[in-house]
Tab-separated table of C-alpha atoms and ligand atoms in Angstrom:
chain	number	residue	atom	x	y	z
E	1	MET	CA	-0.035	-0.010	0.002
E	2	SER	CA	2.648	2.541	1.124
E	3	ALA	CA	4.948	1.416	-1.661
E	4	GLY	CA	2.155	1.944	-4.195
E	5	GLN	CA	1.467	5.419	-2.758
E	6	THR	CA	5.086	6.412	-3.117
E	7	ALA	CA	5.124	5.182	-6.679
E	8	SER	CA	2.014	7.254	-7.585
E	9	GLU	CA	3.338	10.304	-5.727
E	10	LYS	CA	6.439	10.131	-7.915
E	11	LEU	CA	4.246	10.080	-10.938
E	12	TYR	CA	2.134	12.989	-9.750
E	13	ARG	CA	5.293	15.034	-9.434
E	14	LEU	CA	6.023	14.500	-13.121
E	15	LEU	CA	2.886	16.503	-13.957
E	16	PRO	CA	3.261	20.289	-14.390
E	17	SER	CA	0.765	22.666	-12.740
E	18	ALA	CA	-1.887	24.275	-14.964
E	19	ASP	CA	-0.108	27.627	-14.833
E	20	ALA	CA	3.236	26.110	-15.759
E	21	THR	CA	1.580	24.164	-18.584
E	22	LEU	CA	0.437	27.388	-20.228
E	23	LEU	CA	4.023	28.631	-20.275
E	24	ARG	CA	5.086	25.826	-22.590
E	25	PRO	CA	5.965	27.114	-26.080
E	26	GLU	CA	3.424	24.879	-27.786
E	27	PHE	CA	0.710	26.911	-25.985
E	28	LEU	CA	1.666	30.180	-27.617
E	29	VAL	CA	-0.685	29.578	-30.568
E	30	LEU	CA	-3.596	28.457	-28.342
E	31	LEU	CA	-3.141	31.501	-26.111
E	32	GLU	CA	-3.546	33.712	-29.204
E	33	THR	CA	-6.875	32.264	-30.210
E	34	ARG	CA	-8.420	31.230	-26.860
E	35	SER	CA	-8.983	33.009	-23.596
E	36	ARG	CA	-6.702	32.180	-20.737
E	37	ALA	CA	-9.604	31.315	-18.483
E	38	VAL	CA	-10.828	28.626	-20.915
E	39	LEU	CA	-7.273	27.243	-21.332
E	40	ILE	CA	-6.821	27.007	-17.584
E	41	GLU	CA	-10.105	25.185	-17.191
E	42	ALA	CA	-9.287	22.739	-19.953
E	43	THR	CA	-5.792	22.128	-18.652
E	44	ARG	CA	-7.093	21.487	-15.131
E	45	ARG	CA	-9.581	18.979	-16.494
E	46	VAL	CA	-6.970	17.175	-18.531
E	47	LEU	CA	-4.500	17.032	-15.650
E	48	GLY	CA	-7.281	15.883	-13.340
E	49	ARG	CA	-8.082	13.007	-15.582
E	50	VAL	CA	-4.436	11.859	-15.635
E	51	ARG	CA	-4.174	12.131	-11.829
E	52	LEU	CA	-7.221	9.888	-11.611
E	53	GLU	CA	-5.565	7.368	-13.979
E	54	ILE	CA	-2.430	7.429	-11.915
E	55	ALA	CA	-4.461	6.798	-8.749
E	56	GLU	CA	-5.990	3.812	-10.443
E	57	GLY	CA	-2.523	2.450	-11.208
E	58	ARG	CA	-2.830	2.887	-14.933
E	59	HIS	CA	0.430	4.779	-15.522
E	60	THR	CA	4.204	4.333	-15.548
E	61	GLN	CA	6.865	6.999	-15.595
E	62	GLU	CA	7.178	6.515	-19.305
E	63	SER	CA	3.468	6.943	-20.006
E	64	VAL	CA	3.244	10.086	-17.887
E	65	LEU	CA	6.173	11.685	-19.631
E	66	GLY	CA	4.679	10.664	-22.911
E	67	PHE	CA	1.426	12.373	-21.949
E	68	VAL	CA	3.227	15.572	-20.848
E	69	GLY	CA	4.911	15.676	-24.258
E	70	VAL	CA	1.491	15.911	-26.011
E	71	ILE	CA	-0.400	17.842	-23.372
E	72	ALA	CA	-1.115	20.754	-25.765
E	73	GLU	CA	-3.063	18.469	-28.073
E	74	ALA	CA	-5.132	17.073	-25.184
E	75	VAL	CA	-5.855	20.558	-23.948
E	76	ALA	CA	-6.858	21.749	-27.473
E	77	ARG	CA	-9.294	18.779	-27.725
E	78	GLU	CA	-10.689	19.636	-24.271
E	79	VAL	CA	-11.113	23.326	-25.290
E	80	GLY	CA	-13.112	22.035	-28.310
E	81	ARG	CA	-15.390	20.117	-25.932
E	82	ILE	CA	-15.807	23.010	-23.536
E	83	LEU	CA	-16.714	25.380	-26.339
E	84	SER	CA	-19.094	23.070	-28.142
E	85	SER	CA	-22.875	23.645	-28.183
E	86	THR	CA	-24.953	21.551	-25.913
E	87	LEU	CA	-27.475	21.147	-28.801
E	88	VAL	CA	-25.974	19.119	-31.616
E	89	PRO	CA	-27.342	17.222	-34.621
E	90	VAL	CA	-27.815	13.420	-34.267
E	91	LEU	CA	-28.519	10.564	-36.577
E	92	ASN	CA	-31.893	9.102	-35.664
E	93	ALA	CA	-31.707	5.356	-36.453
E	94	THR	CA	-34.503	4.428	-34.061
E	95	GLY	CA	-37.267	4.323	-36.721
E	96	VAL	CA	-39.402	6.580	-34.470
E	97	ILE	CA	-40.393	9.299	-36.992
E	98	LEU	CA	-41.586	11.920	-34.544
E	99	HIS	CA	-39.178	11.269	-31.741
E	100	THR	CA	-39.990	13.974	-29.217
E	101	ASN	CA	-36.554	13.612	-27.517
E	102	LEU	CA	-34.833	13.987	-30.822
E	103	GLY	CA	-36.643	17.169	-31.847
E	104	ARG	CA	-39.734	15.696	-33.684
E	105	ALA	CA	-40.116	16.714	-37.345
E	106	PRO	CA	-36.996	17.587	-39.400
E	107	LEU	CA	-37.780	20.522	-41.715
E	108	SER	CA	-38.073	20.530	-45.516
E	109	ASP	CA	-35.381	22.181	-47.592
E	110	GLU	CA	-37.953	24.833	-48.504
E	111	ALA	CA	-38.571	25.575	-44.830
E	112	ILE	CA	-34.871	25.799	-44.128
E	113	GLN	CA	-34.318	28.181	-47.067
E	114	ALA	CA	-37.161	30.320	-45.804
E	115	ILE	CA	-35.604	30.419	-42.364
E	116	VAL	CA	-32.298	31.474	-43.837
E	117	ALA	CA	-33.868	34.186	-45.969
E	118	ILE	CA	-35.743	35.656	-43.051
E	119	ALA	CA	-33.032	35.178	-40.428
E	120	SER	CA	-30.255	36.790	-42.416
E	121	GLY	CA	-31.926	40.167	-42.783
E	122	TYR	CA	-34.899	42.265	-41.866
E	123	SER	CA	-38.488	41.318	-42.631
E	124	ASN	CA	-41.983	42.719	-42.487
E	125	LEU	CA	-42.749	40.738	-39.318
E	126	GLU	CA	-44.841	43.601	-37.874
E	127	PHE	CA	-44.817	46.027	-40.739
E	128	ASP	CA	-47.552	46.696	-43.259
E	129	LEU	CA	-45.896	47.134	-46.644
E	130	ALA	CA	-49.096	48.630	-48.164
E	131	THR	CA	-49.464	51.501	-45.723
E	132	GLY	CA	-45.874	51.722	-44.465
E	133	SER	CA	-47.056	51.587	-40.869
E	134	ARG	CA	-47.129	49.074	-38.098
E	135	GLY	CA	-48.467	45.668	-39.129
E	136	ARG	CA	-49.627	42.566	-37.284
E	137	ARG	CA	-47.419	39.634	-36.568
E	138	ASP	CA	-50.354	37.437	-35.699
E	139	ARG	CA	-51.692	37.559	-39.268
E	140	HIS	CA	-48.779	35.683	-40.788
E	141	ALA	CA	-49.420	32.065	-41.788
E	142	GLU	CA	-53.148	32.604	-41.489
E	143	PRO	CA	-53.897	32.755	-45.266
E	144	MET	CA	-51.523	29.963	-46.045
E	145	LEU	CA	-52.988	27.544	-43.497
E	146	LEU	CA	-56.562	28.247	-44.602
E	147	ARG	CA	-55.455	27.879	-48.209
E	148	ALA	CA	-53.716	24.616	-47.552
E	149	LEU	CA	-56.741	23.163	-45.687
E	150	SER	CA	-59.176	24.407	-48.366
E	151	SER	CA	-57.158	23.102	-51.249
E	152	ILE	CA	-56.863	19.632	-49.631
E	153	LEU	CA	-60.661	19.690	-49.340
E	154	GLY	CA	-60.770	20.608	-53.028
E	155	GLY	CA	-62.058	24.142	-53.033
E	156	PRO	CA	-61.063	27.775	-52.798
E	157	VAL	CA	-60.536	29.494	-49.429
E	158	GLU	CA	-63.789	31.397	-49.843
E	159	LYS	CA	-65.717	28.167	-49.814
E	160	PHE	CA	-64.227	26.713	-46.622
E	161	GLY	CA	-62.161	29.260	-44.811
E	162	GLU	CA	-64.020	32.533	-45.148
E	163	SER	CA	-65.163	32.875	-41.556
E	164	TRP	CA	-62.023	31.382	-40.013
E	165	GLY	CA	-59.054	32.998	-38.360
E	166	VAL	CA	-55.657	31.579	-37.310
E	167	VAL	CA	-53.315	32.394	-34.521
E	168	VAL	CA	-49.844	30.704	-34.139
E	169	VAL	CA	-48.309	30.207	-30.742
E	170	ASN	CA	-45.343	28.323	-29.288
E	171	ASN	CA	-46.823	24.783	-29.245
E	172	CYS	CA	-50.164	22.968	-29.080
E	173	ALA	CA	-50.094	23.041	-25.297
E	174	ALA	CA	-49.940	26.855	-25.406
E	175	ALA	CA	-52.694	26.979	-28.042
E	176	THR	CA	-54.950	24.932	-25.813
E	177	PHE	CA	-54.116	26.997	-22.797
E	178	LEU	CA	-54.629	30.299	-24.578
E	179	ALA	CA	-57.953	29.299	-26.020
E	180	LEU	CA	-59.333	28.116	-22.666
E	181	ASN	CA	-58.052	31.162	-20.895
E	182	SER	CA	-59.330	33.639	-23.494
E	183	LEU	CA	-62.760	32.194	-23.908
E	184	ALA	CA	-63.720	30.366	-20.692
E	185	GLU	CA	-61.820	31.959	-17.780
E	186	GLY	CA	-64.025	31.942	-14.676
E	187	GLY	CA	-66.511	29.586	-16.296
E	188	GLU	CA	-67.055	25.865	-16.775
E	189	VAL	CA	-65.681	23.704	-19.503
E	190	LEU	CA	-67.260	20.301	-20.260
E	191	VAL	CA	-64.825	17.437	-20.916
E	192	SER	CA	-65.541	13.732	-21.237
E	193	ARG	CA	-64.022	11.568	-18.463
E	194	GLY	CA	-62.530	9.512	-21.292
E	195	GLU	CA	-60.520	12.526	-22.503
E	196	LEU	CA	-58.864	13.718	-19.289
E	197	VAL	CA	-55.583	12.548	-20.639
E	198	GLU	CA	-51.917	13.165	-20.200
E	199	ILE	CA	-50.275	13.863	-23.568
E	200	GLY	CA	-46.680	13.464	-22.290
E	201	GLY	CA	-44.102	15.881	-21.083
E	202	GLY	CA	-46.376	16.785	-18.222
E	203	PHE	CA	-49.251	18.053	-20.348
E	204	ARG	CA	-52.319	16.930	-18.407
E	205	ILE	CA	-55.694	18.234	-19.485
E	206	PRO	CA	-57.126	18.803	-15.984
E	207	GLU	CA	-53.992	20.786	-14.893
E	208	ILE	CA	-54.080	22.934	-17.998
E	209	LEU	CA	-57.696	23.766	-17.346
E	210	LEU	CA	-56.892	24.671	-13.778
E	211	LYS	CA	-54.013	26.911	-14.850
E	212	ALA	CA	-56.174	28.543	-17.513
E	213	GLY	CA	-58.597	29.555	-14.725
E	214	VAL	CA	-61.504	27.457	-15.835
E	215	VAL	CA	-63.585	24.981	-13.908
E	216	LEU	CA	-63.512	21.441	-15.229
E	217	ARG	CA	-66.897	19.844	-15.481
E	218	GLU	CA	-66.444	16.126	-16.094
E	219	VAL	CA	-69.082	14.372	-18.175
E	220	GLY	CA	-69.800	10.716	-18.936
E	221	THR	CA	-67.542	7.846	-17.804
E	222	THR	CA	-64.020	6.744	-18.657
E	223	ASN	CA	-65.249	4.389	-21.403
E	224	ARG	CA	-68.540	5.752	-22.512
E	225	THR	CA	-69.761	9.280	-22.966
E	226	ARG	CA	-72.893	10.278	-24.931
E	227	VAL	CA	-74.031	13.519	-26.348
E	228	GLU	CA	-76.822	13.616	-23.731
E	229	ASP	CA	-74.115	13.586	-20.994
E	230	TYR	CA	-72.871	16.911	-22.386
E	231	ALA	CA	-76.425	18.283	-22.829
E	232	ASN	CA	-77.317	17.394	-19.223
E	233	ALA	CA	-74.249	19.050	-17.848
E	234	LEU	CA	-74.845	22.439	-19.582
E	235	SER	CA	-75.583	25.236	-17.202
E	236	GLY	CA	-75.511	29.053	-17.066
E	237	ASN	CA	-71.819	28.789	-16.298
E	238	THR	CA	-70.830	26.629	-19.194
E	239	ARG	CA	-68.524	28.534	-21.524
E	240	MET	CA	-67.072	25.760	-23.697
E	241	ILE	CA	-67.165	22.096	-24.670
E	242	LEU	CA	-63.689	20.613	-25.053
E	243	ARG	CA	-62.981	17.572	-27.062
E	244	VAL	CA	-59.460	16.064	-26.730
E	245	HIS	CA	-57.984	13.773	-29.274
E	246	GLN	CA	-56.754	10.684	-27.454
E	247	SER	CA	-53.617	10.791	-29.464
E	248	ASN	CA	-51.257	8.561	-27.598
E	249	PHE	CA	-53.424	5.632	-26.517
E	250	ARG	CA	-56.345	3.539	-27.743
E	251	MET	CA	-59.498	2.451	-25.934
E	252	GLU	CA	-60.993	-0.778	-26.988
E	253	GLY	CA	-64.034	-2.865	-25.976
E	254	PHE	CA	-67.207	-1.437	-24.461
E	255	THR	CA	-66.589	2.241	-25.462
E	256	GLU	CA	-68.658	4.997	-26.870
E	257	LYS	CA	-68.115	8.624	-27.611
E	258	PRO	CA	-70.453	10.970	-29.407
E	259	ASP	CA	-70.081	11.578	-33.064
E	260	PHE	CA	-68.169	14.782	-33.433
E	261	ALA	CA	-70.819	16.252	-35.707
E	262	GLU	CA	-73.461	15.635	-33.043
E	263	LEU	CA	-71.405	17.445	-30.445
E	264	ILE	CA	-70.877	20.330	-32.851
E	265	GLU	CA	-74.606	20.371	-33.441
E	266	LEU	CA	-75.250	20.567	-29.685
E	267	GLY	CA	-72.809	23.462	-29.444
E	268	LYS	CA	-74.570	25.335	-32.241
E	269	ARG	CA	-78.006	24.793	-30.715
E	270	THR	CA	-76.918	26.040	-27.311
E	271	ALA	CA	-74.423	28.707	-28.521
E	272	ILE	CA	-71.617	27.043	-26.539
E	273	PRO	CA	-68.314	26.988	-28.547
E	274	VAL	CA	-66.974	23.482	-29.273
E	275	PHE	CA	-63.147	23.368	-29.080
E	276	GLU	CA	-61.162	20.402	-30.330
E	277	ASP	CA	-57.640	19.739	-29.238
E	278	GLN	CA	-56.739	17.846	-32.444
E	279	GLY	CA	-53.076	17.506	-31.688
E	280	THR	CA	-51.367	15.809	-34.656
E	281	GLY	CA	-51.925	18.422	-37.373
E	282	LEU	CA	-52.240	15.621	-39.920
E	283	MET	CA	-52.944	17.299	-43.299
E	284	LEU	CA	-53.298	14.212	-45.476
E	285	CYS	CA	-55.447	11.202	-45.709
E	286	LEU	CA	-52.694	8.646	-45.857
E	287	ASP	CA	-54.750	5.669	-47.085
E	288	ASP	CA	-51.649	3.948	-48.335
E	289	LEU	CA	-50.368	3.814	-44.747
E	290	HIS	CA	-53.634	2.804	-43.103
E	291	LEU	CA	-53.631	6.197	-41.506
E	292	ARG	CA	-57.183	6.709	-42.708
E	293	GLU	CA	-58.495	6.082	-39.171
E	294	GLU	CA	-56.135	8.662	-37.744
E	295	PRO	CA	-58.217	11.850	-37.238
E	296	SER	CA	-56.772	14.615	-39.387
E	297	LEU	CA	-56.726	18.350	-39.112
E	298	VAL	CA	-58.343	18.551	-42.504
E	299	ASP	CA	-61.197	16.410	-41.253
E	300	SER	CA	-61.732	18.644	-38.204
E	301	PHE	CA	-61.662	21.722	-40.420
E	302	ARG	CA	-64.305	20.132	-42.629
E	303	LYS	CA	-66.582	19.344	-39.722
E	304	ALA	CA	-66.123	22.964	-38.575
E	305	PRO	CA	-66.165	23.082	-34.787
E	306	ASP	CA	-65.802	26.587	-33.390
E	307	LEU	CA	-62.104	26.194	-32.566
E	308	ILE	CA	-59.289	23.725	-33.240
E	309	ALA	CA	-55.759	23.375	-31.778
E	310	ALA	CA	-52.962	21.368	-33.424
E	311	SER	CA	-49.178	20.970	-33.268
E	312	GLY	CA	-46.956	22.258	-36.067
E	313	ASP	CA	-44.129	19.733	-35.604
E	314	LYS	CA	-46.082	16.449	-35.455
E	315	LEU	CA	-47.721	14.991	-38.557
E	316	LEU	CA	-47.897	18.365	-40.256
E	317	GLY	CA	-44.067	18.129	-40.496
E	318	GLY	CA	-43.259	21.769	-39.740
E	319	PRO	CA	-41.579	23.769	-37.051
E	320	GLN	CA	-42.491	23.562	-33.377
E	321	CYS	CA	-45.569	25.687	-32.903
E	322	GLY	CA	-49.239	25.458	-31.981
E	323	LEU	CA	-51.950	26.332	-34.487
E	324	LEU	CA	-55.186	27.757	-33.231
E	325	LEU	CA	-57.877	28.108	-35.879
E	326	GLY	CA	-61.473	28.939	-35.495
E	327	ARG	CA	-64.446	31.204	-35.890
E	328	SER	CA	-63.232	34.737	-36.650
E	329	ASP	CA	-65.088	36.333	-33.723
E	330	LEU	CA	-63.566	33.896	-31.210
E	331	MET	CA	-60.128	34.447	-32.753
E	332	GLU	CA	-60.553	38.208	-32.268
E	333	THR	CA	-61.102	37.595	-28.524
E	334	ILE	CA	-58.054	35.439	-28.404
E	335	ARG	CA	-55.985	38.094	-30.185
E	336	THR	CA	-56.802	40.587	-27.419
E	337	ASN	CA	-55.588	38.296	-24.605
E	338	PRO	CA	-52.376	39.801	-23.179
E	339	LEU	CA	-51.075	36.245	-22.772
E	340	LEU	CA	-50.674	36.005	-26.526
E	341	ARG	CA	-47.719	38.368	-26.146
E	342	ALA	CA	-46.049	35.752	-23.976
E	343	LEU	CA	-46.902	32.780	-26.163
E	344	ARG	CA	-46.291	34.269	-29.595
E	345	VAL	CA	-43.754	32.767	-32.037
E	346	ASP	CA	-40.740	34.354	-33.705
E	347	LYS	CA	-40.164	35.187	-37.360
E	348	LEU	CA	-38.226	31.963	-37.966
E	349	THR	CA	-41.197	29.886	-36.994
E	350	TYR	CA	-43.482	31.793	-39.327
E	351	ALA	CA	-40.949	31.403	-42.129
E	352	ALA	CA	-40.681	27.704	-41.717
E	353	LEU	CA	-44.397	27.173	-41.155
E	354	GLU	CA	-45.501	29.074	-44.248
E	355	ALA	CA	-42.959	27.254	-46.375
E	356	THR	CA	-44.204	23.871	-45.031
E	357	LEU	CA	-47.819	24.803	-45.673
E	358	LEU	CA	-46.901	25.912	-49.213
E	359	SER	CA	-45.756	22.317	-49.910
E	360	TYR	CA	-49.320	21.152	-49.141
E	361	VAL	CA	-50.895	23.919	-51.274
E	362	ALA	CA	-48.620	23.016	-54.114
E	363	GLN	CA	-49.384	19.321	-53.602
E	364	GLN	CA	-45.624	18.722	-53.099
E	365	GLU	CA	-45.999	17.130	-49.753
E	366	ASP	CA	-43.202	14.692	-50.462
E	367	ASP	CA	-40.880	17.670	-49.981
E	368	ILE	CA	-41.677	17.344	-46.286
E	369	PRO	CA	-39.214	14.853	-44.700
E	370	ILE	CA	-41.663	13.079	-42.343
E	371	ILE	CA	-44.113	12.472	-45.200
E	372	ARG	CA	-41.290	10.922	-47.259
E	373	MET	CA	-40.257	8.814	-44.287
E	374	LEU	CA	-43.858	7.621	-43.781
E	375	ARG	CA	-44.061	6.633	-47.414
E	376	ILE	CA	-40.770	4.722	-47.990
E	377	PRO	CA	-41.688	1.180	-48.895
E	378	ALA	CA	-40.229	-1.514	-46.663
E	379	GLU	CA	-38.534	-3.125	-49.685
E	380	ALA	CA	-36.528	0.088	-50.341
E	381	LEU	CA	-35.287	0.004	-46.697
E	382	ARG	CA	-34.347	-3.620	-47.033
E	383	GLU	CA	-32.191	-2.719	-50.082
E	384	ARG	CA	-30.466	0.087	-48.199
E	385	CYS	CA	-29.794	-2.167	-45.230
E	386	LYS	CA	-28.198	-4.768	-47.532
E	387	LEU	CA	-26.007	-2.150	-49.237
E	388	MET	CA	-24.938	-0.826	-45.899
E	389	ARG	CA	-24.178	-4.304	-44.616
E	390	ALA	CA	-21.973	-5.018	-47.644
E	391	ALA	CA	-20.179	-1.619	-47.358
E	392	LEU	CA	-19.581	-2.171	-43.624
E	393	ALA	CA	-17.702	-5.449	-43.746
E	394	VAL	CA	-16.015	-5.134	-40.431
E	395	ASP	CA	-14.642	-8.242	-38.747
E	396	LEU	CA	-15.708	-7.178	-35.257
E	397	LEU	CA	-19.364	-6.838	-36.250
E	398	GLU	CA	-21.778	-9.650	-36.907
E	399	THR	CA	-24.454	-8.094	-39.123
E	400	SER	CA	-27.809	-9.116	-40.537
E	401	VAL	CA	-30.851	-7.511	-42.058
E	402	VAL	CA	-34.024	-8.045	-40.024
E	403	PRO	CA	-37.672	-7.077	-40.393
E	404	VAL	CA	-38.914	-4.556	-37.838
E	405	HIS	CA	-41.664	-2.021	-37.285
E	406	SER	CA	-41.169	1.716	-37.393
E	407	VAL	CA	-43.599	3.784	-35.412
E	408	ILE	CA	-44.801	7.369	-35.746
E	409	GLY	CA	-44.135	8.401	-32.161
E	410	GLY	CA	-44.647	11.862	-30.702
E	411	GLY	CA	-47.888	10.731	-29.161
E	412	ALA	CA	-49.529	10.160	-32.578
E	413	ALA	CA	-51.223	7.102	-34.094
E	414	PRO	CA	-50.268	4.770	-31.265
E	415	GLY	CA	-51.638	1.666	-32.953
E	416	LEU	CA	-49.836	2.221	-36.238
E	417	LYS	CA	-46.795	0.125	-37.112
E	418	LEU	CA	-44.992	0.534	-40.372
E	419	ALA	CA	-43.333	-2.556	-41.812
E	420	SER	CA	-39.622	-1.763	-42.046
E	421	PHE	CA	-36.125	-3.369	-42.092
E	422	ALA	CA	-33.199	-2.768	-39.801
E	423	LEU	CA	-29.531	-3.493	-39.842
E	424	SER	CA	-28.876	-5.634	-36.837
E	425	LEU	CA	-25.367	-5.501	-35.301
E	426	ARG	CA	-23.599	-7.574	-32.747
E	427	HIS	CA	-20.119	-6.576	-31.632
E	428	SER	CA	-17.628	-9.311	-30.869
E	429	SER	CA	-16.429	-7.684	-27.607
E	430	HIS	CA	-19.116	-5.201	-26.524
E	431	THR	CA	-22.616	-5.866	-25.207
E	432	ALA	CA	-25.432	-4.180	-27.169
E	433	SER	CA	-25.860	-1.486	-24.559
E	434	ASP	CA	-22.176	-0.752	-24.488
E	435	PHE	CA	-22.148	-0.511	-28.256
E	436	LEU	CA	-25.190	1.822	-28.142
E	437	ALA	CA	-23.185	4.049	-25.838
E	438	ILE	CA	-20.192	4.066	-28.165
E	439	LEU	CA	-22.534	5.021	-31.057
E	440	ARG	CA	-23.770	7.928	-28.947
E	441	ARG	CA	-20.187	9.199	-28.533
E	442	GLN	CA	-19.656	9.592	-32.345
E	443	THR	CA	-19.816	12.902	-34.133
E	444	PRO	CA	-22.610	13.205	-34.987
E	445	PRO	CA	-23.968	10.818	-32.336
E	446	VAL	CA	-25.914	7.822	-33.654
E	447	ILE	CA	-29.095	6.929	-31.719
E	448	ALA	CA	-30.272	3.335	-32.261
E	449	ARG	CA	-32.219	0.804	-30.269
E	450	MET	CA	-31.583	-2.560	-28.816
E	451	GLN	CA	-33.375	-5.887	-29.152
E	452	ASN	CA	-32.242	-9.305	-28.008
E	453	ASP	CA	-28.744	-8.002	-27.290
E	454	CYS	CA	-28.386	-6.695	-30.802
E	455	VAL	CA	-28.204	-3.087	-31.877
E	456	LEU	CA	-30.893	-2.316	-34.481
E	457	LEU	CA	-30.559	0.561	-36.960
E	458	ASP	CA	-33.880	1.332	-38.619
E	459	LEU	CA	-33.034	3.331	-41.748
E	460	ARG	CA	-36.590	4.788	-42.231
E	461	THR	CA	-35.563	7.817	-40.161
E	462	VAL	CA	-32.084	8.162	-41.650
E	463	PRO	CA	-31.974	10.397	-44.749
E	464	PRO	CA	-30.524	8.148	-47.528
E	465	GLU	CA	-27.835	10.752	-48.344
E	466	GLN	CA	-26.461	10.101	-44.892
E	467	ASP	CA	-26.046	6.316	-45.368
E	468	GLY	CA	-22.387	6.778	-46.272
E	469	MET	CA	-21.701	8.784	-43.162
E	470	LEU	CA	-23.507	6.208	-41.048
E	471	VAL	CA	-21.173	3.520	-42.437
E	472	ARG	CA	-18.164	5.589	-41.476
E	473	LEU	CA	-19.492	6.196	-37.998
E	474	LEU	CA	-20.341	2.492	-37.489
E	475	ARG	CA	-16.779	1.529	-38.563
E	476	ALA	CA	-15.262	4.053	-36.136
E	477	ALA	CA	-17.540	2.791	-33.334
E	478	ALA	CA	-16.721	-0.818	-34.099
E	479	ALA	CA	-13.005	-0.052	-33.803
E	480	GLY	CA	-13.868	1.368	-30.435
E	481	GLY	CA	-12.911	4.975	-31.126
E	482	SER	CA	-14.820	7.969	-32.283
E	483	GLU	CA	-14.719	9.483	-35.685
V	501	PLP	C1	-49.198	16.395	-28.813
V	501	PLP	C2	-50.476	16.924	-28.360
V	501	PLP	C3	-50.543	18.112	-27.566
V	501	PLP	C4	-49.283	18.876	-27.221
V	501	PLP	O1	-48.695	19.377	-28.349
V	501	PLP	P1	-47.329	20.222	-28.220
V	501	PLP	O2	-47.184	20.852	-29.592
V	501	PLP	O3	-46.256	19.168	-27.955
V	501	PLP	O4	-47.466	21.206	-27.176
V	501	PLP	C5	-51.772	18.536	-27.151
V	501	PLP	N1	-52.887	17.863	-27.452
V	501	PLP	C6	-52.877	16.760	-28.177
V	501	PLP	C7	-54.201	16.045	-28.470
V	501	PLP	C8	-51.694	16.235	-28.699
V	501	PLP	O5	-51.681	15.129	-29.383
């Protein structure tokens, strides 16, 4: 024990102090380009790691001296780590198309170009070009959304969207909150017991109602709610009927909920606004994918409740935002709520949203990455997996191509599974979970999943042009390093 201690003490003494390290000639260049504070921090971290290694008995006099000889390189790498963003791009090989933890929908090239154009200069965000005076931010995207929805329904805006208005906020949770607070604060809102759901990320309908200052009036039962249940619960205090799309789970068996049209009819008869939290923002009827049963935003728009809320970055495939669309008079009340100022979106969101909606208007929805991903046939994925497997050819990896299911994720279409293929990998000396961790340390990190002690890479969510990069990253990971 004491002999060991003496040995490591000798090794510690071979290490320079952080201050002395910076005096070494090879640091002159680094000192010119980086602040001294960052260099000191990086040097302390590097030295700290070596001290730890010495304490663990992993060093000899030779290896410590060797390290000191190249300390500038280690410090430069550490500076790179210290100064790197916390937010970085990753390769999503999970097959989960709307992975909430991985940023949901990737944007189309058109949306990205629109962001660049607006971000790199000034814009008419709140400026009326016709009059040269102050304009309204909350009017952007309104015509494009109504045009997109109307054209999908096969008619001009005048036919479907004339009496509608649109407000864009930070996300669908904000849209729901703002609508409730603007139109029902201090009053009662009717919600079916089967729809008092948690969407994920702490978004619970009863809590949102409470925070919005409205009183929740539960109607029906968990599994069955009829239109009479709503009718019987109406009172002088009722301000709104809320319908929440059960986006992330399915109820089966002895269940009943009123036809949406009947509920809208009840609202019209009693002059109580019917508000639907639609959620997904699905703009298409994806028959080919058996998404026909998935309620779409277009469908809601056609049925014309008084108000609808949807997400911008779920099945619509645009930027993170919440769309609130509804009867013009209700939208005017919403626009006067001071909370809109706190929930409003920035110019980059409008830019990306309008460009995404334009793809629907132009019937070019395959420009939208998530729509492309949804539509890739399983066979095409099998071919890419095979090519990747052949290109990989690394002794340390046992590979095969296996059938899997991709899912939509993001709390949408929970029952839907898309037939897909994955590249399955088994490393000769790492467990699957160790290999997953090594993949996460690559640049960019590769996020995959694990099944039966194999790592699975589902290529549905990997853009085909990144297959080559993925092969390089897999090779680097197999060799145990990082690219
Ligand atoms: C996803 C979802 C939300 C929350 O949407 P965000 O844009 O993530 O805030 C709200 N309601 C429903 C029905 C949803 O599916």
